[in-house]
Coordinates of C-alpha atoms in Angstrom, one line a residue:
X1384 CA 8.3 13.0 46.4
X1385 CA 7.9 9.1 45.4
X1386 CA 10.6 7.7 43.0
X1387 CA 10.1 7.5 40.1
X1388 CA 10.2 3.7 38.9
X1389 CA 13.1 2.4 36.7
X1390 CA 11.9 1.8 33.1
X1391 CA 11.5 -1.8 32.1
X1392 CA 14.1 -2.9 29.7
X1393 CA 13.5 -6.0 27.3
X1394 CA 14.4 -9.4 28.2
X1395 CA 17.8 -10.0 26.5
X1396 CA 17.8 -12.2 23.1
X1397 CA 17.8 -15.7 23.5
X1398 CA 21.1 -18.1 22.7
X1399 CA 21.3 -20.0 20.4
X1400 CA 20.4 -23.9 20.6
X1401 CA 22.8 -25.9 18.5
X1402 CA 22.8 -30.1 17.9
X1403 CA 26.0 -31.9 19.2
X1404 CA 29.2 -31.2 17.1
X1405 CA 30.9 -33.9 14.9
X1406 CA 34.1 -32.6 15.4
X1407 CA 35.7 -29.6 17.1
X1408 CA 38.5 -27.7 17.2
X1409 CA 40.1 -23.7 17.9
X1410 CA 39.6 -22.9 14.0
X1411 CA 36.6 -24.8 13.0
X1412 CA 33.1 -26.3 14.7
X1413 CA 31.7 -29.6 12.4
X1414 CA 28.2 -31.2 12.3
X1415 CA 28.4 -34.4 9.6
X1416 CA 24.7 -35.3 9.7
X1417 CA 21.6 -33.9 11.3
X1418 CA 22.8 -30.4 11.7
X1419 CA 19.9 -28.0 14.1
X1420 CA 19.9 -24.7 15.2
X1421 CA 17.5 -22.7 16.8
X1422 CA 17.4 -19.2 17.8
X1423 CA 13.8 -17.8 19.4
X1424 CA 11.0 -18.8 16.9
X1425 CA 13.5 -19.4 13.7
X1426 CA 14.4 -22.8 13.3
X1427 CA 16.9 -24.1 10.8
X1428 CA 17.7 -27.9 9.6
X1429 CA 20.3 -29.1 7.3
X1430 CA 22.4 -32.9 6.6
X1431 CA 25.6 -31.4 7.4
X1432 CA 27.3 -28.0 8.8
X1433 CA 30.6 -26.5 9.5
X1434 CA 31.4 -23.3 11.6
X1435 CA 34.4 -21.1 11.0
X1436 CA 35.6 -19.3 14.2
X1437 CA 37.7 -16.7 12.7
X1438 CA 35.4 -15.5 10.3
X1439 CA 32.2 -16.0 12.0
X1440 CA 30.6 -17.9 9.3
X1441 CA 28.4 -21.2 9.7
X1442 CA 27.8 -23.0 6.4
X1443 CA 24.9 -25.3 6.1
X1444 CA 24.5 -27.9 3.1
X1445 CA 22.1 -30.8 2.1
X1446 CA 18.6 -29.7 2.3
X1447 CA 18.4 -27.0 4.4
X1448 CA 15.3 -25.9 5.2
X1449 CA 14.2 -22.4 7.6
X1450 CA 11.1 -21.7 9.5
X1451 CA 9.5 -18.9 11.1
X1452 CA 6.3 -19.5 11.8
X1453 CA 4.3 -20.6 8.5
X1454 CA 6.6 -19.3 6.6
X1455 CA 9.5 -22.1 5.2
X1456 CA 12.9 -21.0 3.2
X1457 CA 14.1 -24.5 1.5
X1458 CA 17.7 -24.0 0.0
X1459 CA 20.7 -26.2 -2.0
X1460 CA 22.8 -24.2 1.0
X1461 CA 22.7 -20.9 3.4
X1462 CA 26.0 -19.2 4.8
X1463 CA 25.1 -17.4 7.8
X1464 CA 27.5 -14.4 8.6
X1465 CA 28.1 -12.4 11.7
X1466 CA 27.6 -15.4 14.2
X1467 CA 29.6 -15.4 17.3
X1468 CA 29.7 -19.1 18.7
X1469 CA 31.4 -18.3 21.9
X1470 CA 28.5 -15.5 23.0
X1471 CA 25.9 -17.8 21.6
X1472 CA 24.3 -14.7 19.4
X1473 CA 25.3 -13.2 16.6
X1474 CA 27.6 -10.3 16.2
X1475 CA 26.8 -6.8 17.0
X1476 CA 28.6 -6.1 13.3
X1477 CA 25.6 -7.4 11.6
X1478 CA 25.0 -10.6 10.5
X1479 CA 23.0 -11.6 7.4
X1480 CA 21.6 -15.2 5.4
X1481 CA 22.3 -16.1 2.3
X1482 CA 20.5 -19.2 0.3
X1483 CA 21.5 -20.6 -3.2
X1484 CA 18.7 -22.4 -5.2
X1485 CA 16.1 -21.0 -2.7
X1486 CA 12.6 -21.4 -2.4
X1487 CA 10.2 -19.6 0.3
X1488 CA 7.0 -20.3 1.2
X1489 CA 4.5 -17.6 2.7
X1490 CA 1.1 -18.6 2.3
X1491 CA -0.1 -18.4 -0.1
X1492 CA 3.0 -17.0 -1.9
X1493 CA 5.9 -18.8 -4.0
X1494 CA 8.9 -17.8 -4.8
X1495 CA 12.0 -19.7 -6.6
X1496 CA 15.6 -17.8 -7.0
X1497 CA 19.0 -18.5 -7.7
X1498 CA 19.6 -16.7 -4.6
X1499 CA 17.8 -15.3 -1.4
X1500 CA 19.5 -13.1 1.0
X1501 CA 18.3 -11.1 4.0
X1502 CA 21.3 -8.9 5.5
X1503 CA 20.6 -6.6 8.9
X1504 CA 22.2 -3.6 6.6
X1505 CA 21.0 -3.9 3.4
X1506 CA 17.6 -5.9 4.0
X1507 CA 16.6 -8.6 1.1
X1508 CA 17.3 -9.6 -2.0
X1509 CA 16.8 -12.3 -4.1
X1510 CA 18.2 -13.0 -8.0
X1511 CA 16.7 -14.6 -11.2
X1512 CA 13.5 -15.1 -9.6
X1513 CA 9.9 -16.5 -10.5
X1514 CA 6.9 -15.3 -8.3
X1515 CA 4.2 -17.1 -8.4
X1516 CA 0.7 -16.4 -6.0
X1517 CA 0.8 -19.9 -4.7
X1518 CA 3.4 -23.3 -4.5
X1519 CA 0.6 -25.2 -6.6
X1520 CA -0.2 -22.8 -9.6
X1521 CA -2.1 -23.3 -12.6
X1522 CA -0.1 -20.6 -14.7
X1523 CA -2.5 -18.3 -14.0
X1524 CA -0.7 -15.9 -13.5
X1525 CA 3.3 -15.3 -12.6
X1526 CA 6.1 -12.4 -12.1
X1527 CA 9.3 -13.5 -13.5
X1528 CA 12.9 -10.5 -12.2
X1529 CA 16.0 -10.4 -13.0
X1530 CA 16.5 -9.1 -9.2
X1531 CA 14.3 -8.1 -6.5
X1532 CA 15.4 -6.2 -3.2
X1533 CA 13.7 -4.5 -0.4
X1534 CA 14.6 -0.4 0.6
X1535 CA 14.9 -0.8 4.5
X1536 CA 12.5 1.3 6.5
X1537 CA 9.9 1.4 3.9
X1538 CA 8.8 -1.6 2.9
X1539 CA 9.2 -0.7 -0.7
X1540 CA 10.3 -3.4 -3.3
X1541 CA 12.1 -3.1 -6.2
X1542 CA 12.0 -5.1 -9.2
X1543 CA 14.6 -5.2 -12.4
X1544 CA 13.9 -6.4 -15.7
X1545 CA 10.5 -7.3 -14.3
X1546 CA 7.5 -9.8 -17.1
X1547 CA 4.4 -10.3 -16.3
X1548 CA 2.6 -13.4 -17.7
X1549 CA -0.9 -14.2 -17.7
X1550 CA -1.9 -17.8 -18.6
X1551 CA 1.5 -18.4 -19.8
X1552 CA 1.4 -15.4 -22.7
X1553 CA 4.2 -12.3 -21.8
X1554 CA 2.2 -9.2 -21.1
X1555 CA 4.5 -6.4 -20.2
X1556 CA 8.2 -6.0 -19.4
X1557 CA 9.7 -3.5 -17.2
X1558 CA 13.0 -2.6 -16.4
X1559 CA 12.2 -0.9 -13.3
X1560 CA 9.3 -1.6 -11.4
X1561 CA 8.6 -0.1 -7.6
X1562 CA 6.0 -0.9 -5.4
X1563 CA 4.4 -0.9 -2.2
X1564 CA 2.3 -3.7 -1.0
X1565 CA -0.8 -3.1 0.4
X1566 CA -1.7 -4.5 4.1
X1567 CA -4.9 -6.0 5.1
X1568 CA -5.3 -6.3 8.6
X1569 CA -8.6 -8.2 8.1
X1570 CA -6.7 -11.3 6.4
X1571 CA -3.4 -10.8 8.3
X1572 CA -1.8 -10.4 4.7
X1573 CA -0.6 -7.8 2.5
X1574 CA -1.9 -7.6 -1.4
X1575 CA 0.0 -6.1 -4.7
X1576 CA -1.9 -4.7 -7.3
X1577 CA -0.6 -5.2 -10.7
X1578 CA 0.5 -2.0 -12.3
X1579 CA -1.7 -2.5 -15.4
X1580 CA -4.5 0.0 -16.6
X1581 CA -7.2 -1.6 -18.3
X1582 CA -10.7 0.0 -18.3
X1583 CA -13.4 1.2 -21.4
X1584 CA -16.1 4.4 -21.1
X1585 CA -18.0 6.5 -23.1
X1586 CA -15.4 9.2 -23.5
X1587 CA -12.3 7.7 -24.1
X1588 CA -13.3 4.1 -25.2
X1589 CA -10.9 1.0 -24.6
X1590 CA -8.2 2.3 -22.4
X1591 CA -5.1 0.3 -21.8
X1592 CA -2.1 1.9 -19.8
X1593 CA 0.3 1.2 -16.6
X1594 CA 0.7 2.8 -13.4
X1595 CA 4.3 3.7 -12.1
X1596 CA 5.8 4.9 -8.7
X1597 CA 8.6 6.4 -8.8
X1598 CA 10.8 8.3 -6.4
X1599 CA 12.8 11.0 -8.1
X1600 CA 15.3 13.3 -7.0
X1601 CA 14.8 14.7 -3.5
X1602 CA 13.1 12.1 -2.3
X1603 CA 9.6 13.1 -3.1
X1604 CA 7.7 9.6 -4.0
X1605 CA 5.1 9.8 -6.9
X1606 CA 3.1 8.5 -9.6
X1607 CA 3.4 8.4 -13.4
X1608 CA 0.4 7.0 -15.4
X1609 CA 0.5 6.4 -19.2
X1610 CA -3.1 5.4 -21.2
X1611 CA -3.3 5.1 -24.5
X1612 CA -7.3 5.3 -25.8
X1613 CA -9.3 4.7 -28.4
X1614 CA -11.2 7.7 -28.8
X1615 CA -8.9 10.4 -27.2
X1616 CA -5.1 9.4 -27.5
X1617 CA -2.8 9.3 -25.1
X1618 CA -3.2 11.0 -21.6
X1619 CA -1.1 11.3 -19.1
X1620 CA -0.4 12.0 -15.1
X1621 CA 2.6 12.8 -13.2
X1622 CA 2.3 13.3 -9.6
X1623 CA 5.3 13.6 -6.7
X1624 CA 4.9 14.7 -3.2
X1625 CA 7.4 16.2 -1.0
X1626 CA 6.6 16.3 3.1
X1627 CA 7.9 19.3 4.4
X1628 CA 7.1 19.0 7.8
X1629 CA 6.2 16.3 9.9
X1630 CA 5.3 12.5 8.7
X1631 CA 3.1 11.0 6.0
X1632 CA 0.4 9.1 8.2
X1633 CA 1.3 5.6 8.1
X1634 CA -0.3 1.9 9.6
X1635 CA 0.0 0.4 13.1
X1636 CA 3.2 -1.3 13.5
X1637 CA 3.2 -4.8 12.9
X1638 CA 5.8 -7.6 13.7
X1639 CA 7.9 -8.4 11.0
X1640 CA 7.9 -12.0 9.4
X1641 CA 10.6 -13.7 7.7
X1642 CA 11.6 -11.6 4.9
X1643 CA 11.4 -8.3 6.4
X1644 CA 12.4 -8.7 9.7
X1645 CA 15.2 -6.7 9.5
X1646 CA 13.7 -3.6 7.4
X1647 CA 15.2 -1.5 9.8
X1648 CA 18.4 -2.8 10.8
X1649 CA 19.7 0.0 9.1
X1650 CA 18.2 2.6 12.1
X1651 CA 21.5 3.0 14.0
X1652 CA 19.8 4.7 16.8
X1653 CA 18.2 1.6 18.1
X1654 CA 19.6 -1.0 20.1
X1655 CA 21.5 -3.8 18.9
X1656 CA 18.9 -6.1 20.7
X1657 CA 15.8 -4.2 19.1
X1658 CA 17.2 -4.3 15.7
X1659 CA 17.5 -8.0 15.6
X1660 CA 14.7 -9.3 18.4
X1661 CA 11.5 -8.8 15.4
X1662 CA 13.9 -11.5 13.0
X1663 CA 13.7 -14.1 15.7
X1664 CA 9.7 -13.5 16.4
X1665 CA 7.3 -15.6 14.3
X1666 CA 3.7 -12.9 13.9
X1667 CA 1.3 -14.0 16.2
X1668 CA -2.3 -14.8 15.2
X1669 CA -4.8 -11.8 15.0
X1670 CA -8.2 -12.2 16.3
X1671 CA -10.7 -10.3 13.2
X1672 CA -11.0 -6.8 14.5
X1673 CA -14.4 -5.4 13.5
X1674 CA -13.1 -1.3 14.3
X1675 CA -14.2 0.9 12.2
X1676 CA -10.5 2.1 11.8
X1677 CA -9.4 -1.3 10.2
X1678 CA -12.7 -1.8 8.2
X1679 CA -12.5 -2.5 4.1
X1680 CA -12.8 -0.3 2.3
X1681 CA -15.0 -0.6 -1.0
X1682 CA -13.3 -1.7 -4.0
X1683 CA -14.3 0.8 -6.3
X1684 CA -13.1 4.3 -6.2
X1685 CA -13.0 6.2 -2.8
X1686 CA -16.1 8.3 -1.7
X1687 CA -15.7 11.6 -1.0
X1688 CA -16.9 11.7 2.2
X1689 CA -14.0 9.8 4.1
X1690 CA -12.6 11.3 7.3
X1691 CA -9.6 12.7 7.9
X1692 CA -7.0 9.8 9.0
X1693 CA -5.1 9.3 12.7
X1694 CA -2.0 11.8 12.9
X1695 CA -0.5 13.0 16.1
X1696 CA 1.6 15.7 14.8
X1697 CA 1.5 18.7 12.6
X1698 CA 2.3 18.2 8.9
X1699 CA 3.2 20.1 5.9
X1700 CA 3.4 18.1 2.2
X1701 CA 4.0 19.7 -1.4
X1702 CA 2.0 18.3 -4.4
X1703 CA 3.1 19.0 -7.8
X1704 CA 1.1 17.1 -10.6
X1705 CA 1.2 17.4 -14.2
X1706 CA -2.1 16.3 -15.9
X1707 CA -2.6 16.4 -20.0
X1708 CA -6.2 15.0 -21.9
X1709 CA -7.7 13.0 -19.0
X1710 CA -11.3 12.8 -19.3
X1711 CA -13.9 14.2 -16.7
X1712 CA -17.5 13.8 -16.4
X1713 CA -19.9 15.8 -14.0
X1714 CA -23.1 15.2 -14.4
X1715 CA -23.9 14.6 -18.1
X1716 CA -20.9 16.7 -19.4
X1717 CA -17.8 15.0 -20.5
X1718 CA -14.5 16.7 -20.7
X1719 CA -11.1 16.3 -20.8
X1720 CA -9.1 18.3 -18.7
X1721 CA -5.3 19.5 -17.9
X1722 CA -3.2 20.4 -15.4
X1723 CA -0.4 22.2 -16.6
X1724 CA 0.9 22.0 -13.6
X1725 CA -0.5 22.2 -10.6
X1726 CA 1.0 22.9 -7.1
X1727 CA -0.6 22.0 -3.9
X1728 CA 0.8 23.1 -0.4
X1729 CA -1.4 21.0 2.0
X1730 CA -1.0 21.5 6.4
X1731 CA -2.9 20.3 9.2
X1732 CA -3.1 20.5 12.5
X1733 CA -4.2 17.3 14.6
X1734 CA -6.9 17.8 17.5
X1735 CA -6.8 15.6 20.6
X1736 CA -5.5 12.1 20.6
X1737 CA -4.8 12.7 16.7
X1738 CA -8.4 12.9 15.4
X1739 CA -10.2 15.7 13.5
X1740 CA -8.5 18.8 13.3
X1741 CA -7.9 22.2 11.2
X1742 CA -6.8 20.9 7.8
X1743 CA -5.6 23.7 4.8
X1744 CA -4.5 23.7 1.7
X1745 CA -3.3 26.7 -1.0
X1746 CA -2.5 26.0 -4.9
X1747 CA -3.4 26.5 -8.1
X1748 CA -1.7 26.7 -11.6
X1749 CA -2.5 26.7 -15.2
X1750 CA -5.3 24.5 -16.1
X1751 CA -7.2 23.4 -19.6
X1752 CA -10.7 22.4 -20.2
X1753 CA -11.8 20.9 -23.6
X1754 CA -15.8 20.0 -24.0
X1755 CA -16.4 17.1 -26.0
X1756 CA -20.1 17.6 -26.5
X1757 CA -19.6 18.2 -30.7
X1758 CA -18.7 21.9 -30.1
X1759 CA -15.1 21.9 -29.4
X1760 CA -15.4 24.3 -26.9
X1761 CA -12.0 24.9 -24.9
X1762 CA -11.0 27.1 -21.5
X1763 CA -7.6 28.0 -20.3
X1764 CA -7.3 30.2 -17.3
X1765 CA -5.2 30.6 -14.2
X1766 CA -6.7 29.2 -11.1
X1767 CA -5.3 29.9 -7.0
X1768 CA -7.4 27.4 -4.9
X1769 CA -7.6 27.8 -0.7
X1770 CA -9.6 25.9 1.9
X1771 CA -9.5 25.5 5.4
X1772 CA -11.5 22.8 6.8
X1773 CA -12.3 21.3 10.3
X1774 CA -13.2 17.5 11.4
X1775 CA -14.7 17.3 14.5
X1776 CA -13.2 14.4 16.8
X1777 CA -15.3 10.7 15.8
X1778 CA -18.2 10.4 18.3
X1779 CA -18.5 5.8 18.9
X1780 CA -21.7 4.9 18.8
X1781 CA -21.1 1.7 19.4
X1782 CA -17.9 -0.8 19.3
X1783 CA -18.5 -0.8 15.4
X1784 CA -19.6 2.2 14.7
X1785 CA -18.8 6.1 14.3
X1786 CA -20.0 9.0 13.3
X1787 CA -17.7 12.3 12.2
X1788 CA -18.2 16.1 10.8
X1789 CA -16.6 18.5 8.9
X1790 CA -17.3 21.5 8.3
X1791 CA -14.9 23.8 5.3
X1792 CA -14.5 26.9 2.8
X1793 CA -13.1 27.0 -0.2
X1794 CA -12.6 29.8 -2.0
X1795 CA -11.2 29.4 -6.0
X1796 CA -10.0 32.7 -7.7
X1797 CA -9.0 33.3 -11.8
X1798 CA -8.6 35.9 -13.6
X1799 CA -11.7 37.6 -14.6
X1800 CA -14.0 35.7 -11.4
X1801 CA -14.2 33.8 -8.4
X1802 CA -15.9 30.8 -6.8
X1803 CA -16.8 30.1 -3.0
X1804 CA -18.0 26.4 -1.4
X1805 CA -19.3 26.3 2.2
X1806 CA -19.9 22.9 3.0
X1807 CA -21.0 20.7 5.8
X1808 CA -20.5 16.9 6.0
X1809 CA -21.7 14.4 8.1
X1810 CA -21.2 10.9 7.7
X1811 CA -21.6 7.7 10.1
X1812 CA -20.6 4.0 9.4
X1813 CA -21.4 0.5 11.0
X1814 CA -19.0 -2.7 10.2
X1815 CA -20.9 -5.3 10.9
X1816 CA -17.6 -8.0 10.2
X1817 CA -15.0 -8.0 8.6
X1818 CA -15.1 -7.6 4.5
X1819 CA -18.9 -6.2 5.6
X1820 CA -20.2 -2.7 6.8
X1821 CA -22.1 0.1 5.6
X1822 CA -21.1 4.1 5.3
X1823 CA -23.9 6.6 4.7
X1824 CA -23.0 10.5 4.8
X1825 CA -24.8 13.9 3.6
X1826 CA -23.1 16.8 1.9
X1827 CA -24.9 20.1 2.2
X1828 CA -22.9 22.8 0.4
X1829 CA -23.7 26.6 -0.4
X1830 CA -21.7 28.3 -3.7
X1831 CA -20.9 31.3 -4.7
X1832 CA -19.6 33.1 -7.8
X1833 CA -19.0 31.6 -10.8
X1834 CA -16.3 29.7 -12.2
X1835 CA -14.7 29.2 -15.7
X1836 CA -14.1 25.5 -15.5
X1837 CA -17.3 22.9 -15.1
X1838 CA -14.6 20.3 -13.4
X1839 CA -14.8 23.3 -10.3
X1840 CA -17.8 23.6 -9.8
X1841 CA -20.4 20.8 -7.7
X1842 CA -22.4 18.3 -9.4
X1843 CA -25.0 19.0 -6.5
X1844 CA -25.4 21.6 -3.9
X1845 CA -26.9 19.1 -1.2
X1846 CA -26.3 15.3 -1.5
X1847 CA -26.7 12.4 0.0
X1848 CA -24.2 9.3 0.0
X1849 CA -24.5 5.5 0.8
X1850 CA -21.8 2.8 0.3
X1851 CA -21.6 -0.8 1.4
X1852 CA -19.9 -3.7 1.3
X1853 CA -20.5 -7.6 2.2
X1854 CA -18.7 -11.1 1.3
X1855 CA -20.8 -13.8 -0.5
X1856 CA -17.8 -16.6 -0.1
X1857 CA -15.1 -16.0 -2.3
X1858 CA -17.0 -13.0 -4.1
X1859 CA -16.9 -9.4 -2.5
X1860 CA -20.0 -6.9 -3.7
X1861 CA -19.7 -3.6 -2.9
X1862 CA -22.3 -0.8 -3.4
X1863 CA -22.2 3.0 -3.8
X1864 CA -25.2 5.9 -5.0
X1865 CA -25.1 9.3 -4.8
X1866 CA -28.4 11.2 -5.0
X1867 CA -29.7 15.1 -5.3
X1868 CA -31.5 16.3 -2.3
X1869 CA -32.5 19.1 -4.2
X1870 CA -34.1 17.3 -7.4
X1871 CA -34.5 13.8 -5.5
X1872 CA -32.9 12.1 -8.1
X1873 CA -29.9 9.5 -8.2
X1874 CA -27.2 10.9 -10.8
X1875 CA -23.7 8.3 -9.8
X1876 CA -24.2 4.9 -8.9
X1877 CA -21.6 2.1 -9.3
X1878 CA -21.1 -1.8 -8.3
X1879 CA -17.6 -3.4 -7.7
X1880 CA -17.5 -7.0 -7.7
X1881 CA -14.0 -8.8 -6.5
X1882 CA -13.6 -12.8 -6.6
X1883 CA -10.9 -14.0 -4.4
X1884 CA -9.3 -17.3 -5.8
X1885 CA -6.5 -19.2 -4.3
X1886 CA -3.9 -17.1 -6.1
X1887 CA -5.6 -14.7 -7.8
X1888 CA -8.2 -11.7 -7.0
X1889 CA -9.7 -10.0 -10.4
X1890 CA -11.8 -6.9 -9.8
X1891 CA -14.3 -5.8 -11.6
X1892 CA -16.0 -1.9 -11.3
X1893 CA -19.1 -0.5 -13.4
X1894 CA -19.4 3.3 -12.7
X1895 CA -23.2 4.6 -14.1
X1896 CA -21.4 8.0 -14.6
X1897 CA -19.5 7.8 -18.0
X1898 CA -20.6 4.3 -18.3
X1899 CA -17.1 3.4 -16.8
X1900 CA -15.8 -0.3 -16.7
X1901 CA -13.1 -1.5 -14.5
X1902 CA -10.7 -4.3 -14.2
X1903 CA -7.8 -5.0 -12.1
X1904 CA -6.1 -8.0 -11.0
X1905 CA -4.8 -8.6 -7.7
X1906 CA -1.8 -10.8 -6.2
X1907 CA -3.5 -11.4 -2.4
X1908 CA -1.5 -13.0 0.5
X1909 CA 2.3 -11.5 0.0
X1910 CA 3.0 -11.9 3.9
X1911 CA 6.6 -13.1 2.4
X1912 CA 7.2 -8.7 1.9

């Protein structure tokens, strides 16, 4: 029997590389002008520096400036703790950086704080801070925080006392605002979406509204929208969701840059070396990867034909959403509906190499329908729904393009009746570059029974789908019509534009389906998170 070959073990962390001291001695280290120090890719300048031996502290003063790649930290000062001079690396303790009067720059972001921290326990923080998309803005548009920290392992930032201001006028003020930042792997950058609703439509008129996360007790992360209409009110929805088994199905890993390098410091089952190595690693440049995997998506809502995404292992989440007066069309019928609640228990079980697979779900709860045709005609029932669905694995067609099935049932039982969906999808799409493709997909469905709501039943029994997508410069244009293979006829159709400015990215969505108009506003570039 051959042996087995020893497994490869990283190359050990690199010392540091300091200037020449000033002065020296067993309690103190001095540099008096022209302090340097670098340690891998992160490079640090300052007039003047002092090192304390006992406490392991180096304090740099008069225009320090950090870099890691293209991204620069300027500060009045920085204490670096944790540093152990006489091992040339810094202590297995933890160490962390702290700047005063701190600005950093992450193209294209801004941000100025009274302070800047970034700690291998407790991540980054920064106080009394102004965010603005860009170190040369306008006043287009800016975030101004009391605080702002990062939740190791998650990516998640947190905002206190948070104002938005649009061309220099306040327009909201949170106490608490979480998000997530979107990553773009086609721009190498990650975007944030500000949580601000503002659409119009037939049904409801001019809405205006905000979008929430939250994460409330247990763990279970969720959403909490608030609209206030015109025509309708308010409606509102709450939705958390808890994974039981297994792991939400999250991106490719990517190296960490400046201000989250050490996002998961706090995983004490790693090494020491693997917990500090992605700090001291600048992200390399990414050649645009035309896969269909990484390809844009449109900007308007998603289409309903989208495959099932990569997981390797089984999973098990719980969905539990509250819903009260939100409107819903199908197909020349308006209505507002409710949730009251709902509970969702959704599994799946991966096929080979993570694609396709058995997908179910079971749930079901009290629900409210209210027409809005001029007859005030309103349905409340019980409703159980169950499915069980199956992708088959993505056949390539070619290096940018794919082609995937499903086939599911979907049975839907009240009180007095029931209501059964056999469906067949199959869909293909072609990215042609990146920010341009095309996805095209038809849906041919039988059903069964009859059910009390019109929000359960299907618009059409056989359709046919095409989306796409292409950049024009700095504006995006993205296509998507639905069509009746029964009746030949085109009944949704929508166009999303999306202009991409040096700091900004407004969005804007017409829907032919309850004449629906969209606007959203995003921050693009936040490589600093």
């Amino acid at each position: 029997m051959m042996d087995q070959p020893p497994p490869q073990t990283p190359a050990p962390l690199p010392p540091f590389v300091l200037s020449n001291f000033s002065s020296l001695s067993a309690k103190e280290l001095r540099w008096d002008r022209e302090f340097s120090f670098v340690w891998g890719d992160l490079k640090l300048l300052s007039g003047k520096a002092s090192y304390v031996v006992k406490d392991k502290t180096l304090l740099a003063e008069g225009n320090v400036t950090a870099k890691l790649g293209t991204e620069r930290v300027e500060g009045k000062d920085l204490k670096i703790t944790g540093l152990d001079m006489a091992a040339r690396s810094v202590s297995k303790e933890g160490f962390g950086f702290y700047f005063t009067d701190a600005k950093l720059f992450s193209p294209v972001l801004y941000i100025a704080g009274k302070t800047l921290s970034v700690s291998s326990e407790t991540g980054a923080e920064a106080r009394r801070l102004l965010f603005v998309p860009g170190p040369d803005p306008k006043g287009e548009i800016e975030l101004s925080a009391d605080r702002l920290r990062s939740q190791p392992g998650s990516g998640r930032l947190f905002f206190e006392n948070a104002t938005v201001r649009v061309l220099g006028n306040r327009l909201i003020t949170l106490p608490r605002l979480g998000v997530t930042p979107r990553y773009d792997r086609k721009r190498e950058e990650q975007s944030l979406v500000l949580p601000i609703i503002y659409r119009t439509s037939r049904v409801s008129g001019v809405v205006a509204g905000v979008r929430l996360p939250f994460a409330p007790v247990g763990g279970a992360p969720g959403t909490f929208i608030v609209e206030s209409t015109t025509l309708q009110g308010w409606n509102v929805l709450a939705t958390a969701r808890k994974e039981l088994l297994g792991q939400p199905t999250s991106p490719e890993s990517e190296e960490p840059n400046l201000f989250t390098g050490v996002r998961n410091a706090t995983q004490k089952e790693r090494s020491f070396e693997e917990r500090v190595r992605p700090f001291i690693i600048a992200r390399p440049p990414v050649a645009p990867d035309l896969s269909l995997r990484r390809y844009a998506q449109a900007l308007s809502a998603p289409v309903v034909l989208d495959p099932l995404p990569l997981q390797s292992k089984p999973s098990l989440a719980l969905e539990a959403t509250v819903e009260s007066n939100r409107e819903f069309v199908r197909r020349g019928a308006f209505l507002l509906r409710s949730r009251l609640p709902e509970a969702v228990l959704t599994g799946r079980i991966p096929g080979s190499k993570g694609e396709g697979g058995w997908l179910a779900t079971l749930g079901g709860g009290p629900a409210r329908e209210k027409f809005l045709d001029g007859s005030g005609k309103q349905v409340q029932a019980d409703r159980l729904i169950g499915s069980l669905g199956w992708e088959a694995p993505r056949i390539k067609l070619s290096p940018h393009s794919q082609a995937h099935a499903l086939l599911r049932q979907t049975e839907q039982r009240y009180p007095h009746a029931h209501y059964s969906i056999s469906e067949l999808r199959l869909s293909t799409d072609y990215g042609f570059a990146p920010q341009t493709g095309l996805s095209g997909g038809v849906a041919l469905r039988r059903a069964q029974g009859k059910s009390p709501f019109l929000f359960d039943t299907l618009e059409a029994l056989s359709e046919a789908q095409l989306r796409g997508q292409t950049q024009l410069g700095n504006l995006t244009v993205a296509l998507m019509g639905r069509w009746d293979l029964r009746t030949r006829q085109i009944f949704d159709q929508e166009i999303a534009l999306g202009w991409r400015g040096k700091t900004i990215e407004p969005r804007l969505t017409w829907r032919s389906q309850n004449q629906q108009v969209g606007f959203t506003i995003n921050l693009p570039a936040l490589t600093g998170f």
